[in-house]
Coordinates of C-alpha atoms in Angstrom, one line a residue:
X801 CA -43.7 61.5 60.8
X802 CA -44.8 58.0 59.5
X803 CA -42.1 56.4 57.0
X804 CA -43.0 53.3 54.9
X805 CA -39.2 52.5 55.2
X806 CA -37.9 49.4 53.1
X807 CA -36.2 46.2 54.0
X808 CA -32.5 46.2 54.0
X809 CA -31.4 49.0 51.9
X810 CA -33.9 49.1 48.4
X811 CA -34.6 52.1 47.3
X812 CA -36.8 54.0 46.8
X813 CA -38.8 54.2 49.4
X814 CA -41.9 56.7 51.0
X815 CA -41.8 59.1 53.7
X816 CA -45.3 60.6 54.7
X817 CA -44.5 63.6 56.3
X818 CA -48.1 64.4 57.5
X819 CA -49.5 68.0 56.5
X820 CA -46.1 68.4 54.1
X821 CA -47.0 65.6 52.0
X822 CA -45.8 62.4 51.0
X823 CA -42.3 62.1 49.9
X824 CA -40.3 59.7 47.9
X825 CA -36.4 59.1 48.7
X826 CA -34.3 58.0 45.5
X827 CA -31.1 57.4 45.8
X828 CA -29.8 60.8 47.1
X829 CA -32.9 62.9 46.3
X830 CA -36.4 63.8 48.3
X831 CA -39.1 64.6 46.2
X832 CA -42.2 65.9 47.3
X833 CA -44.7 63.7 45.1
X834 CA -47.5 65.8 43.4
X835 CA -50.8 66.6 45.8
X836 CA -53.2 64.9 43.3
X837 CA -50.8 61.6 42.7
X838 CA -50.6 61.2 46.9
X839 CA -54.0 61.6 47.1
X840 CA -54.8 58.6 45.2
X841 CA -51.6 56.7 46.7
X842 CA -53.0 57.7 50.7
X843 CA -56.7 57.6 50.2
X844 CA -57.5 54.6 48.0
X845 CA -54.5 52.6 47.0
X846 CA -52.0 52.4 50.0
X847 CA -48.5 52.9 50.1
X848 CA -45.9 49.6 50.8
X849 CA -42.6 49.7 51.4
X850 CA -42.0 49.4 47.8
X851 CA -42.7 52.9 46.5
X852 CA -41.5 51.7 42.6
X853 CA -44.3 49.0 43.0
X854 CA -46.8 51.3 44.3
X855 CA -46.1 53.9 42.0
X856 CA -46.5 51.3 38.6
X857 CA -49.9 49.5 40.4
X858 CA -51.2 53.4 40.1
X859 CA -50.2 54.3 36.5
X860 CA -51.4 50.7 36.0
X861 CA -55.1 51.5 37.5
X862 CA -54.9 55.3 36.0
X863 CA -54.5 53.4 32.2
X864 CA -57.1 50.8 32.9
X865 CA -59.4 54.0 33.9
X866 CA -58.4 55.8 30.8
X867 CA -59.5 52.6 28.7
X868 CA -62.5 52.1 30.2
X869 CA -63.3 56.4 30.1
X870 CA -62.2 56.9 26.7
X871 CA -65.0 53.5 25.8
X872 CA -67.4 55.5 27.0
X873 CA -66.9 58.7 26.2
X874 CA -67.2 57.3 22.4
X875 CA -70.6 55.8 23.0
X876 CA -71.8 58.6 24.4
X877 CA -70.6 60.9 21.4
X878 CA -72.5 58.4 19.3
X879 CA -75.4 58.7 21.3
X880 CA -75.1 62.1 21.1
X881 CA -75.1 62.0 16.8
X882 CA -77.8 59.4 17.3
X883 CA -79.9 61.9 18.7
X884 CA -79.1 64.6 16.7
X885 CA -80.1 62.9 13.6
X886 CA -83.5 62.0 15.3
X887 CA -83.7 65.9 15.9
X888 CA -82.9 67.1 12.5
X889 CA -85.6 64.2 11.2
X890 CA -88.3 65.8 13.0
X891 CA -90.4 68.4 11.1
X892 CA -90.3 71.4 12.6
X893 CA -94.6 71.2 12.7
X894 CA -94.3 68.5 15.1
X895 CA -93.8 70.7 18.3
X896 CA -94.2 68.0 20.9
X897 CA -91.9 65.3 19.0
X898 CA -89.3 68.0 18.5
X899 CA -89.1 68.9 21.9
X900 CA -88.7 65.4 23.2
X901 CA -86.2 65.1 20.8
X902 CA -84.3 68.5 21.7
X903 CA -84.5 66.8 25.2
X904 CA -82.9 63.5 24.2
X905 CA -80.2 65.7 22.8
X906 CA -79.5 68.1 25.4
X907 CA -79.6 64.8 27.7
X908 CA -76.8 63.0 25.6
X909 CA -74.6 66.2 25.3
X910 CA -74.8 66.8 28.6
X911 CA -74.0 63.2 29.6
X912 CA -71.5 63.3 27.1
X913 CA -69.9 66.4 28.5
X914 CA -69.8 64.9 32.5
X915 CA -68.1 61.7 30.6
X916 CA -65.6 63.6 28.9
X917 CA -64.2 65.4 32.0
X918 CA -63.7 63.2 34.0
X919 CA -61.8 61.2 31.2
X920 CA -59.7 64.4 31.1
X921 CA -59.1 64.7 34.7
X922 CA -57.8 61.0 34.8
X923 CA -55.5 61.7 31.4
X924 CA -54.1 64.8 33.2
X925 CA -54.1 62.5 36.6
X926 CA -51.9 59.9 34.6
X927 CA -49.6 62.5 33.4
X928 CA -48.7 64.2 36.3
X929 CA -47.6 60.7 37.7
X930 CA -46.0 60.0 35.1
X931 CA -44.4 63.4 34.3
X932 CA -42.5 63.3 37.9
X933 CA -41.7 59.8 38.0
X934 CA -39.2 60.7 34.4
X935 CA -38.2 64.3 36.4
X936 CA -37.0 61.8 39.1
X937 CA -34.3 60.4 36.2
X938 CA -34.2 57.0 38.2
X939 CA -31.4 55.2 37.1
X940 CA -31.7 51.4 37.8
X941 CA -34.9 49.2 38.9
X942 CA -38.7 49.3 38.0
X943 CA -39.4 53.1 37.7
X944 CA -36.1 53.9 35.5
X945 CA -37.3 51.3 33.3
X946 CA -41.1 53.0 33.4
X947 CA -39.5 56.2 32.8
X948 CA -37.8 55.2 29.8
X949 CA -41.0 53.6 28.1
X950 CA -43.3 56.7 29.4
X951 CA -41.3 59.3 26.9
X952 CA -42.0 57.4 23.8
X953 CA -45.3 57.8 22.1
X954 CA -47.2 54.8 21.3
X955 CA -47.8 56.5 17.5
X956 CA -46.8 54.1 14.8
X957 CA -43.6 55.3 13.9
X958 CA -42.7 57.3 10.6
X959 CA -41.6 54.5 8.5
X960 CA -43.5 51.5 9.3
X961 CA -46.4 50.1 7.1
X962 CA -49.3 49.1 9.0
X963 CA -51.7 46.1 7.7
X964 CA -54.9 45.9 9.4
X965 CA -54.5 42.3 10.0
X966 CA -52.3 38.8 9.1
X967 CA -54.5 38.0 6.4
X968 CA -54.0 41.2 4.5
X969 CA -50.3 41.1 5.4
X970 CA -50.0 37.2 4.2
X971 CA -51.7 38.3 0.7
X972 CA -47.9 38.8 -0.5
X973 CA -47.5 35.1 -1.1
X974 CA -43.6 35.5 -0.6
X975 CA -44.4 35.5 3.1
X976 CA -44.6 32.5 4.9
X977 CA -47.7 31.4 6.8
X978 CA -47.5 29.0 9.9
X979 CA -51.1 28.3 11.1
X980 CA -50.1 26.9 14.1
X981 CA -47.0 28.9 15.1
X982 CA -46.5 31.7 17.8
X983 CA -46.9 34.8 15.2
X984 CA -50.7 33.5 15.0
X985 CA -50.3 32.1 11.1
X986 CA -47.1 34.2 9.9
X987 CA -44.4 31.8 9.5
X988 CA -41.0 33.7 11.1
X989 CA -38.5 33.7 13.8
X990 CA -40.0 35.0 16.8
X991 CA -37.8 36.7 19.0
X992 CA -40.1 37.5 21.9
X993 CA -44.0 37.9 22.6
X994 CA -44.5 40.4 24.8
X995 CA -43.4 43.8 23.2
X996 CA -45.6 46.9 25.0
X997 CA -47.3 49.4 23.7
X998 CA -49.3 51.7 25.3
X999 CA -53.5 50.9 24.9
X1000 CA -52.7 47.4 24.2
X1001 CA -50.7 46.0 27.4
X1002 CA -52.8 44.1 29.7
X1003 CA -53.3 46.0 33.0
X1004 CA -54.7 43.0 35.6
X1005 CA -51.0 42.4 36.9
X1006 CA -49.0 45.8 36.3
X1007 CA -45.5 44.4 37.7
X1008 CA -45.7 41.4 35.1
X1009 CA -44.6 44.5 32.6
X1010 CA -45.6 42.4 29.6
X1011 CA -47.2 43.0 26.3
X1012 CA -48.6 40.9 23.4
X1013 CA -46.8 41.8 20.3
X1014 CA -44.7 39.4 19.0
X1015 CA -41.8 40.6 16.9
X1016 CA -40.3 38.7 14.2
X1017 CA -38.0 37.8 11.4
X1018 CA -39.3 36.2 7.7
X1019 CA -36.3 34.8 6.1
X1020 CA -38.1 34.9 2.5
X1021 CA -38.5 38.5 2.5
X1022 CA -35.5 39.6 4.5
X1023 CA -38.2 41.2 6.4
X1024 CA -38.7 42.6 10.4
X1025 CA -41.9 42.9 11.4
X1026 CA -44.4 43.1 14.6
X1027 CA -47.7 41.1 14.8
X1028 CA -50.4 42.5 17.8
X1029 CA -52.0 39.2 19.6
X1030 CA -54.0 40.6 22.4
X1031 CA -56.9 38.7 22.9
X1032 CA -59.5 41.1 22.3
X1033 CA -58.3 43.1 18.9
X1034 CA -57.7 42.5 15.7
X1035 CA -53.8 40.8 14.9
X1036 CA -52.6 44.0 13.3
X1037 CA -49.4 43.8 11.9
X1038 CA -46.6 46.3 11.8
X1039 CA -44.0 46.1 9.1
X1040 CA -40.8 47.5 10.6
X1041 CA -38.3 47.0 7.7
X1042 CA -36.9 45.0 5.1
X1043 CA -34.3 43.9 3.0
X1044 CA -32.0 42.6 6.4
X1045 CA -30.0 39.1 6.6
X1046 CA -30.7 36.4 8.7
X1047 CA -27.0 37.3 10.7
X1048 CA -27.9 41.4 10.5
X1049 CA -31.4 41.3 12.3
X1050 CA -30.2 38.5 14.8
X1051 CA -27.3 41.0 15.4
X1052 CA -29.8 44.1 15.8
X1053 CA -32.8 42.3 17.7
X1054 CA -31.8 39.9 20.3
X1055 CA -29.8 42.5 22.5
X1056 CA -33.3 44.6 22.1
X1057 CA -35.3 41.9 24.0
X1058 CA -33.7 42.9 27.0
X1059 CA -35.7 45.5 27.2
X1060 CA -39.1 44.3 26.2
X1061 CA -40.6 45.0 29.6
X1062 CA -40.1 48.8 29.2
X1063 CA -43.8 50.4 28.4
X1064 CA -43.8 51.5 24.8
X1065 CA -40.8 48.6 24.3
X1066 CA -42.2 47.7 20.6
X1067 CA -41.8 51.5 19.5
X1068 CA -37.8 51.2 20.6
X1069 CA -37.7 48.1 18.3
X1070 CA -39.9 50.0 15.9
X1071 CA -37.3 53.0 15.5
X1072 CA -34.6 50.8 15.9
X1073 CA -35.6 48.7 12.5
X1074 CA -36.1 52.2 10.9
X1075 CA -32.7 53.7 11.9
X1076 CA -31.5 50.8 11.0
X1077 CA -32.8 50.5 7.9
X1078 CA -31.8 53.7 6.8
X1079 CA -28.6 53.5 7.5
X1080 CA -28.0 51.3 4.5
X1081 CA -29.2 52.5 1.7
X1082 CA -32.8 53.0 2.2
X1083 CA -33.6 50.0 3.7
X1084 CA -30.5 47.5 2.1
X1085 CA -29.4 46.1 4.8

């Protein structure tokens, strides 16, 4: 039996029990981890002494996969309606064109097809992890605070008003605009940059636990709102709620940045804005 046993007394911490599997200690609890998920923690990764860490490097390499998959599999489906377009184009007189083009088709589908399983088996992969990390119920440290994040979905919550970018958000001229400020040109009270959400996080350093929505606070409108500034897509902007005072969304936000590392952290702020919202009056708060 070959333990990779932490320093002092951290927790948790690996046991590889040879032809049982691997198992994670937690606190008082020894979990057998799932075959699939020790697989990929044995064979290609490597386990530490830090099982947490190990544990968020995989999800963090099972999400980059994912992106990368799911990229694919959509050029491939518009391969795929490329060629079917050429196929229906083709009169049906022209036997040796039409079968070159039945051949192109049947060539993207099935590409297609290989693409999109093995998408799937990496989703499922993802959710297996993550599904027994949450079962664990860790209470403190980096996978309680994975296991919080991994139960929300990254869906806009009911509620918010989504504008496809700052410049459609900023037509209301009762909005402030900053160009050079950290909201990338709206003018408000930032109160942190690196909310998560799931499919937006960057995934080159998994334990940085950071994000790039900013979430702010326009004094003007007595509005809330969230403002996407990954490098690579468009500045969308979330409006969370409105009608709040300067005092009221200090009061609600600032103890919510504690938690901006959690995955899926700008959907807590998200619902809290909403609840909050509702609670007086519709959004008179």
């Amino acid at each position: 039996m070959i333990s990779a046993t932490p320093t002092g007394h951290a927790e948790p911490w690996w046991e590889n029990a040879g032809i049982d599997g691997l198992v994670i200690h937690l606190r008082d609890q020894r979990a057998l981890v799932p075959a699939e998920v020790a697989a990929m923690l044995l064979d290609e990764q490597g386990i530490t002494s830090d099982a947490g860490a190990d544990l968020l490097r995989l999800d963090s390499e099972m999400r980059d996969l994912d992106k990368r998959l799911a990229a694919r599999v959509a050029a491939d489906a518009a391969e795929v309606a490329r060629c079917r377009r050429e196929y229906s184009a083709v009169r049906k007189t022209c036997f040796g064109r039409k079968r070159r083009a039945r051949d192109e088709l049947d060539e993207a589908n099935r590409v297609h097809g290989e693409a999109s399983m093995v998408h799937a088996e990496v989703v499922e992969l993802k959710a297996i992890l993550r599904s027994f990390v949450v079962a664990l119920a860790p209470r403190e440290g980096l996978l309680a605070e994975a296991a919080a994040g991994w139960v929300r979905s990254s869906a806009v919550p009911a509620g918010v008003s989504v504008f496809e970018d700052v410049r459609n958000f900023l037509a209301d001229t009762r909005r402030e605009a900053a160009p050079d400020g950290l909201a990338g040109t709206i003018g408000g009270e930032d109160f942190g940059d690196l909310w998560r959400r799931e499919g937006d996080d960057p995934v080159e350093q998994p334990l940085a636990r950071t994000g790039c929505w900013l979430v702010g606070y326009i004094k003007r409108t007595r509005e809330i709102y969230a403002v996407r500034r990954c490098d690579t897509r468009t500045r969308e902007v979330w409006l969370l709620g409105r009608g709040f005072s300067a005092a009221h969304a200090h009061d609600l936000l600032t103890p919510l940045t504690a938690r901006m590392q959690e995955p899926n952290s700008l959907i807590l702020v998200a619902n809290e804005v909403v609840g909050a919202a509702h609670e007086h009056n519709g959004g008179r708060a």
